[in-house]
Coordinates of C-alpha atoms in Angstrom, one line a residue:
X1 CA 114.9 -84.8 -32.8
X2 CA 118.7 -86.0 -32.2
X3 CA 120.2 -82.7 -34.3
X4 CA 117.9 -80.7 -31.5
X5 CA 119.5 -82.6 -28.7
X6 CA 123.0 -81.7 -29.3
X7 CA 122.1 -78.4 -30.5
X8 CA 121.2 -78.2 -26.5
X9 CA 124.0 -79.6 -25.2
X10 CA 126.6 -77.5 -27.4
X11 CA 124.3 -74.2 -25.7
X12 CA 124.8 -76.4 -21.9
X13 CA 128.1 -76.8 -22.9
X14 CA 129.3 -73.2 -23.8
X15 CA 127.2 -71.7 -20.9
X16 CA 129.3 -73.9 -18.4
X17 CA 133.0 -73.0 -20.0
X18 CA 131.5 -69.4 -19.8
X19 CA 131.0 -69.3 -16.3
X20 CA 134.1 -71.5 -15.5
X21 CA 136.4 -69.3 -17.1
X22 CA 134.5 -66.2 -15.2
X23 CA 135.1 -67.7 -12.5
X24 CA 138.9 -68.9 -12.6
X25 CA 139.4 -65.0 -12.9
X26 CA 137.5 -63.6 -10.3
X27 CA 139.8 -66.1 -8.2
X28 CA 143.1 -64.8 -9.7
X29 CA 144.5 -67.9 -12.1
X30 CA 146.6 -66.6 -14.5
X31 CA 147.8 -69.9 -15.6
X32 CA 148.0 -71.7 -19.5
X33 CA 144.0 -72.0 -19.8
X34 CA 142.7 -68.5 -18.7
X35 CA 141.9 -68.3 -22.6
X36 CA 138.5 -69.9 -23.1
X37 CA 139.6 -72.1 -26.6
X38 CA 143.0 -72.9 -24.9
X39 CA 140.5 -73.7 -21.6
X40 CA 138.1 -76.0 -24.0
X41 CA 140.5 -77.8 -25.8
X42 CA 142.1 -79.3 -22.6
X43 CA 138.4 -80.1 -21.1
X44 CA 137.8 -82.0 -24.5
X45 CA 141.1 -84.0 -23.7
X46 CA 140.0 -84.3 -20.1
X47 CA 142.1 -86.4 -17.0
X48 CA 145.0 -87.0 -19.7
X49 CA 146.0 -83.1 -20.6
X50 CA 148.2 -82.1 -18.4
X51 CA 147.3 -78.6 -18.0
X52 CA 143.7 -79.9 -17.0
X53 CA 145.1 -81.4 -14.3
X54 CA 147.3 -78.9 -12.8
X55 CA 143.9 -76.3 -12.9
X56 CA 142.9 -78.7 -10.8
X57 CA 145.2 -79.9 -8.4
X58 CA 145.8 -76.1 -8.0
X59 CA 141.9 -75.6 -7.5
X60 CA 142.9 -77.8 -5.0
X61 CA 145.3 -77.1 -3.1
X62 CA 143.5 -73.1 -2.6
X63 CA 140.6 -75.1 -1.2
X64 CA 142.6 -77.0 1.3
X65 CA 143.9 -73.1 2.5
X66 CA 141.7 -72.4 3.8
X67 CA 138.9 -75.1 4.7
X68 CA 139.3 -78.1 6.2
X69 CA 139.6 -80.1 3.5
X70 CA 141.5 -83.8 3.8
X71 CA 141.5 -85.3 0.5
X72 CA 144.1 -84.0 -1.7
X73 CA 144.8 -84.6 -5.4
X74 CA 148.6 -85.4 -7.0
X75 CA 149.9 -83.5 -9.9
X76 CA 149.9 -85.5 -12.8
X77 CA 152.9 -86.2 -15.3
X78 CA 151.5 -87.6 -18.1
X79 CA 148.2 -89.5 -19.8
X80 CA 149.4 -92.7 -17.5
X81 CA 148.6 -91.7 -14.4
X82 CA 144.7 -90.3 -15.7
X83 CA 143.7 -93.3 -13.6
X84 CA 144.9 -92.4 -9.9
X85 CA 143.8 -88.8 -11.0
X86 CA 140.2 -89.5 -11.6
X87 CA 140.4 -92.0 -8.2
X88 CA 141.9 -89.1 -6.5
X89 CA 139.5 -86.6 -7.7
X90 CA 136.9 -88.6 -6.7
X91 CA 137.5 -88.8 -3.1
X92 CA 137.9 -85.0 -2.9
X93 CA 134.2 -84.6 -4.7
X94 CA 132.6 -86.9 -2.1
X95 CA 134.0 -84.9 0.9
X96 CA 132.9 -82.1 -0.5
X97 CA 129.3 -83.9 -1.2
X98 CA 129.1 -83.1 -4.7
X99 CA 125.5 -83.0 -6.1
X100 CA 127.0 -83.9 -9.7
X101 CA 125.9 -86.7 -10.7
X102 CA 127.9 -87.1 -13.9
X103 CA 130.9 -86.4 -11.6
X104 CA 129.8 -88.9 -8.4
X105 CA 128.4 -92.0 -10.4
X106 CA 129.0 -94.7 -12.7
X107 CA 132.6 -95.7 -14.2
X108 CA 135.4 -93.7 -11.5
X109 CA 138.1 -93.7 -14.6
X110 CA 135.8 -92.8 -17.2
X111 CA 134.2 -89.7 -16.1
X112 CA 136.4 -87.4 -16.5
X113 CA 136.9 -87.8 -20.6
X114 CA 133.7 -85.7 -21.4
X115 CA 134.0 -81.7 -22.6
X116 CA 130.8 -81.1 -20.6
X117 CA 131.9 -83.1 -17.1
X118 CA 135.5 -81.2 -17.4
X119 CA 133.7 -78.4 -17.0
X120 CA 131.5 -79.0 -14.4
X121 CA 133.9 -80.3 -12.2
X122 CA 135.9 -76.6 -12.4
X123 CA 132.8 -74.8 -11.8
X124 CA 131.9 -76.8 -9.4
X125 CA 135.2 -76.4 -7.6
X126 CA 136.0 -72.9 -8.3
X127 CA 132.3 -72.1 -6.4
X128 CA 133.4 -74.4 -3.7
X129 CA 136.7 -72.1 -3.3
X130 CA 135.2 -68.7 -4.2
X131 CA 132.6 -69.5 -1.0
X132 CA 135.5 -71.0 1.7
X133 CA 137.3 -67.9 0.7
X134 CA 134.4 -65.5 1.9
X135 CA 134.1 -67.7 4.9
X136 CA 137.7 -67.6 5.9
X137 CA 137.9 -63.5 5.3
X138 CA 134.7 -63.3 7.2
X139 CA 135.5 -65.2 10.3
X140 CA 139.2 -63.8 10.3
X141 CA 138.2 -60.4 10.9
X142 CA 135.7 -61.1 13.5
X143 CA 137.7 -61.1 16.9
X144 CA 137.3 -63.7 19.2
X145 CA 135.6 -61.4 22.4
X146 CA 133.6 -60.2 19.7
X147 CA 132.2 -63.2 18.3
X148 CA 131.9 -64.4 22.3
X149 CA 129.4 -61.2 22.7
X150 CA 127.8 -62.2 19.5
X151 CA 126.9 -65.3 20.4
X152 CA 125.6 -64.2 23.8
X153 CA 123.5 -61.2 22.5
X154 CA 121.8 -63.7 20.0
X155 CA 121.2 -66.2 22.5
X156 CA 119.1 -63.2 24.5
X157 CA 117.4 -62.3 21.8
X158 CA 116.6 -65.7 21.2
X159 CA 115.1 -66.1 25.0
X160 CA 113.6 -62.6 24.7
X161 CA 111.1 -63.5 21.8
X162 CA 110.0 -67.0 22.9
X163 CA 108.9 -65.0 26.6
X164 CA 108.0 -62.0 24.6
X165 CA 109.8 -59.6 26.6
X166 CA 110.7 -55.9 25.3
X167 CA 113.6 -55.4 22.8
X168 CA 116.9 -55.4 24.5
X169 CA 118.3 -51.6 24.3
X170 CA 121.9 -50.6 24.2
X171 CA 121.6 -48.5 27.9
X172 CA 119.7 -50.9 29.6
X173 CA 122.1 -52.8 32.0
X174 CA 122.0 -56.5 31.7
X175 CA 121.0 -57.0 35.2
X176 CA 117.5 -55.5 34.8
X177 CA 116.8 -58.1 31.6
X178 CA 118.4 -60.9 33.5
X179 CA 115.6 -59.9 36.8
X180 CA 113.3 -59.3 33.7
X181 CA 114.0 -62.6 32.5
X182 CA 113.9 -64.3 36.3
X183 CA 110.1 -62.5 36.2
X184 CA 109.0 -63.7 33.7
X185 CA 109.6 -67.8 34.3
X186 CA 108.6 -67.9 37.1
X187 CA 105.2 -66.3 36.4
X188 CA 105.5 -69.0 33.6
X189 CA 106.2 -71.3 35.6
X190 CA 103.2 -71.2 38.4
X191 CA 101.1 -71.6 35.5
X192 CA 103.0 -74.3 33.1
X193 CA 103.6 -77.3 35.5
X194 CA 106.7 -78.3 34.6
X195 CA 108.8 -81.1 36.5
X196 CA 112.0 -80.6 38.1
X197 CA 114.8 -80.3 36.6
X198 CA 117.5 -83.8 35.3
X199 CA 120.7 -81.9 36.9
X200 CA 120.2 -81.0 40.7
X201 CA 123.5 -80.9 41.7
X202 CA 125.8 -77.9 41.6
X203 CA 129.0 -79.0 39.6
X204 CA 132.9 -77.9 40.5
X205 CA 135.2 -76.2 38.1
X206 CA 136.7 -79.9 37.7
X207 CA 133.8 -81.3 37.0
X208 CA 132.6 -79.0 34.4
X209 CA 135.5 -79.9 32.7
X210 CA 134.7 -83.5 32.3
X211 CA 131.9 -82.5 31.8
X212 CA 132.9 -80.9 28.4
X213 CA 135.4 -83.5 27.6
X214 CA 132.4 -86.1 27.4
X215 CA 130.0 -83.4 25.6
X216 CA 132.7 -83.3 22.9
X217 CA 133.5 -86.9 22.3
X218 CA 129.9 -87.8 22.1
X219 CA 129.9 -85.0 19.5
X220 CA 132.5 -86.9 17.6
X221 CA 131.5 -90.0 17.9
X222 CA 127.6 -88.8 16.8
X223 CA 129.2 -87.6 13.9
X224 CA 131.4 -90.9 12.5
X225 CA 127.9 -92.4 13.1
X226 CA 125.9 -89.9 11.4
X227 CA 128.6 -89.8 7.8
X228 CA 128.5 -93.9 8.6
X229 CA 124.2 -93.6 8.3
X230 CA 124.1 -90.6 5.5
X231 CA 126.7 -91.5 3.9
X232 CA 125.0 -95.8 3.3
X233 CA 121.7 -93.1 2.6
X234 CA 123.6 -91.8 -0.5
X235 CA 124.9 -95.3 -1.5
X236 CA 121.4 -96.9 -1.7
X237 CA 119.9 -93.4 -3.4
X238 CA 122.5 -94.1 -6.2
X239 CA 121.9 -97.6 -6.3
X240 CA 118.5 -96.5 -8.1
X241 CA 119.9 -94.1 -10.9
X242 CA 121.5 -97.3 -12.4
X243 CA 118.1 -98.5 -13.8
X244 CA 116.8 -97.8 -17.1
X245 CA 113.3 -95.9 -15.7
X246 CA 116.2 -94.4 -14.0
X247 CA 117.8 -92.2 -16.7
X248 CA 114.2 -90.6 -18.1
X249 CA 112.9 -89.9 -14.4
X250 CA 116.3 -88.8 -13.0
X251 CA 115.7 -84.8 -12.8
X252 CA 112.2 -85.8 -11.3
X253 CA 113.8 -87.9 -8.8
X254 CA 117.0 -85.4 -7.9
X255 CA 114.1 -83.2 -7.4
X256 CA 112.7 -84.8 -4.3
X257 CA 116.4 -85.8 -3.2
X258 CA 118.4 -83.6 -2.2
X259 CA 115.7 -81.0 -0.4
X260 CA 116.4 -83.8 2.2
X261 CA 119.2 -84.5 1.4
X262 CA 120.6 -81.4 2.4
X263 CA 118.4 -81.3 5.5
X264 CA 120.7 -84.3 7.0
X265 CA 124.0 -82.6 8.4
X266 CA 126.4 -84.7 10.5
X267 CA 127.4 -82.4 13.1
X268 CA 124.8 -82.6 16.7
X269 CA 123.2 -79.5 17.4
X270 CA 123.0 -80.5 21.4
X271 CA 125.1 -78.1 23.5
X272 CA 125.6 -77.9 27.1
X273 CA 122.4 -75.4 27.7
X274 CA 120.3 -78.2 26.5
X275 CA 121.6 -80.6 29.3
X276 CA 121.0 -77.7 31.6
X277 CA 117.6 -77.0 30.7
X278 CA 116.5 -80.7 30.4
X279 CA 113.6 -81.9 33.0
X280 CA 113.3 -85.3 34.8
X281 CA 110.6 -86.2 31.7
X282 CA 112.7 -86.2 29.2
X283 CA 114.5 -89.7 31.3
X284 CA 111.4 -91.2 31.2
X285 CA 111.7 -93.7 27.8
X286 CA 108.0 -94.4 26.1
X287 CA 108.4 -97.3 23.5
X288 CA 106.6 -96.2 20.6
X289 CA 104.5 -99.5 20.3
X290 CA 102.6 -99.0 24.3
X291 CA 99.4 -97.6 24.5
X292 CA 99.8 -94.3 26.1
X293 CA 102.4 -93.0 23.2
X294 CA 100.1 -94.8 19.9
X295 CA 96.5 -93.2 21.8
X296 CA 96.8 -90.0 19.4
X297 CA 99.0 -91.3 16.4
X298 CA 97.1 -94.1 15.7
X299 CA 96.0 -94.7 12.0
X300 CA 94.0 -97.6 9.8
X301 CA 97.2 -99.2 8.7
X302 CA 98.4 -99.7 12.3
X303 CA 94.9 -101.0 13.0
X304 CA 94.9 -103.8 10.4
X305 CA 98.6 -104.5 10.0
X306 CA 98.8 -104.9 13.8
X307 CA 96.0 -106.4 15.6
X308 CA 94.4 -110.2 14.8
X309 CA 95.6 -112.7 14.6
X310 CA 99.0 -113.6 12.6
X311 CA 98.6 -116.9 11.3
X312 CA 101.5 -120.0 11.9
X313 CA 103.6 -120.2 9.0
X314 CA 105.5 -123.7 10.4
X315 CA 109.4 -124.6 9.9
X316 CA 110.0 -126.1 13.2
X317 CA 112.4 -129.0 12.3
X318 CA 110.6 -131.0 14.3
X319 CA 107.5 -131.6 13.7
X320 CA 108.9 -132.3 9.7
X321 CA 107.2 -135.7 9.2
X322 CA 110.2 -138.3 8.4
X323 CA 111.7 -138.8 6.2
X324 CA 113.4 -136.0 5.7
X325 CA 114.5 -134.2 2.4
X326 CA 117.5 -136.6 0.9
X327 CA 120.2 -134.3 -1.1
X328 CA 122.4 -136.8 -3.6
X329 CA 125.0 -135.7 -6.2
X330 CA 123.6 -134.1 -9.1
X331 CA 123.4 -136.3 -12.0
X332 CA 124.0 -135.8 -16.2
X333 CA 120.3 -135.2 -17.4
X334 CA 119.0 -134.7 -14.0
X335 CA 119.6 -133.6 -10.5
X336 CA 118.7 -135.7 -7.0
X337 CA 115.1 -136.6 -6.5
X338 CA 114.0 -134.7 -3.2
X339 CA 111.3 -136.7 -0.9
X340 CA 109.1 -134.7 1.8
X341 CA 107.3 -136.9 4.1
X342 CA 103.5 -134.3 3.9
X343 CA 103.9 -135.1 -0.1
X344 CA 104.0 -139.0 0.2
X345 CA 101.1 -138.7 2.9
X346 CA 98.7 -136.6 0.2
X347 CA 99.4 -139.5 -2.3
X348 CA 98.2 -142.3 0.3
X349 CA 95.2 -139.7 0.6

């Protein structure tokens, strides 16, 4: 069994080596680690190898050039800088939300002394760089007016599908489509009861600017709070991987956790049009424990846990019978004795 495990680990390492070498070639790397043998030798030395750290620094610098990455990695001058290098690389991986637990859990200063972990790091950074370059290239080819037109057309297509209107054709004027849109909304409003709009006044240009600034500041506040909550969530989940049972169930835990984790985005999707579309009933906050709210959501668990008389557990100091418990200094051979009034009362009975 041990031989099979070693062979499986060696096969996985060879696969990572092939992937890392191919990705580096595609990214245009022509440094001293272009050869697979040299790349494997440097990964076996890990963070103490200056050639390996130089390759990581190159990947991070290239990634910063085409993305909004804030963390950085400093070049090393020898094995003495291995600890600093791993600490800085840990910051980069946290910002990139690296999904590989071997690179994000455990002792920070000992993660990059395994050839398999080092190859996994190179593959992750290379794929992130490749994706960032593709996104940057796509955004560079689009001009700003074209982007705005595409966004408007996309919104109109969503509205058309929601209202089941005919397809938007290039030869049909926009005014004609807007007229169809107004007629459809008017017809639906007469059938479906809607509360009045939350915003009833017309805003002046300077008020629109103030609203945009307020919206931007609230988006930043939301993103900051969401990142804090997501970070706390990540730390809590990582603590479950410290147990012995997690070593066996680690893969199953990741299969359940990561689909949920990827759905947690820090950026808010609320825009100004959402504010304009809000109705008055959105401003009425209904408590989740109210009868009207729980009428259709109440379950048997709530009936068991949330109904009935709650027993009194006491604990009020003014109801404790004297004398109060006395605390003495710890003595050799045993601590001080405590005397409770209720216990003495039971003994008398």
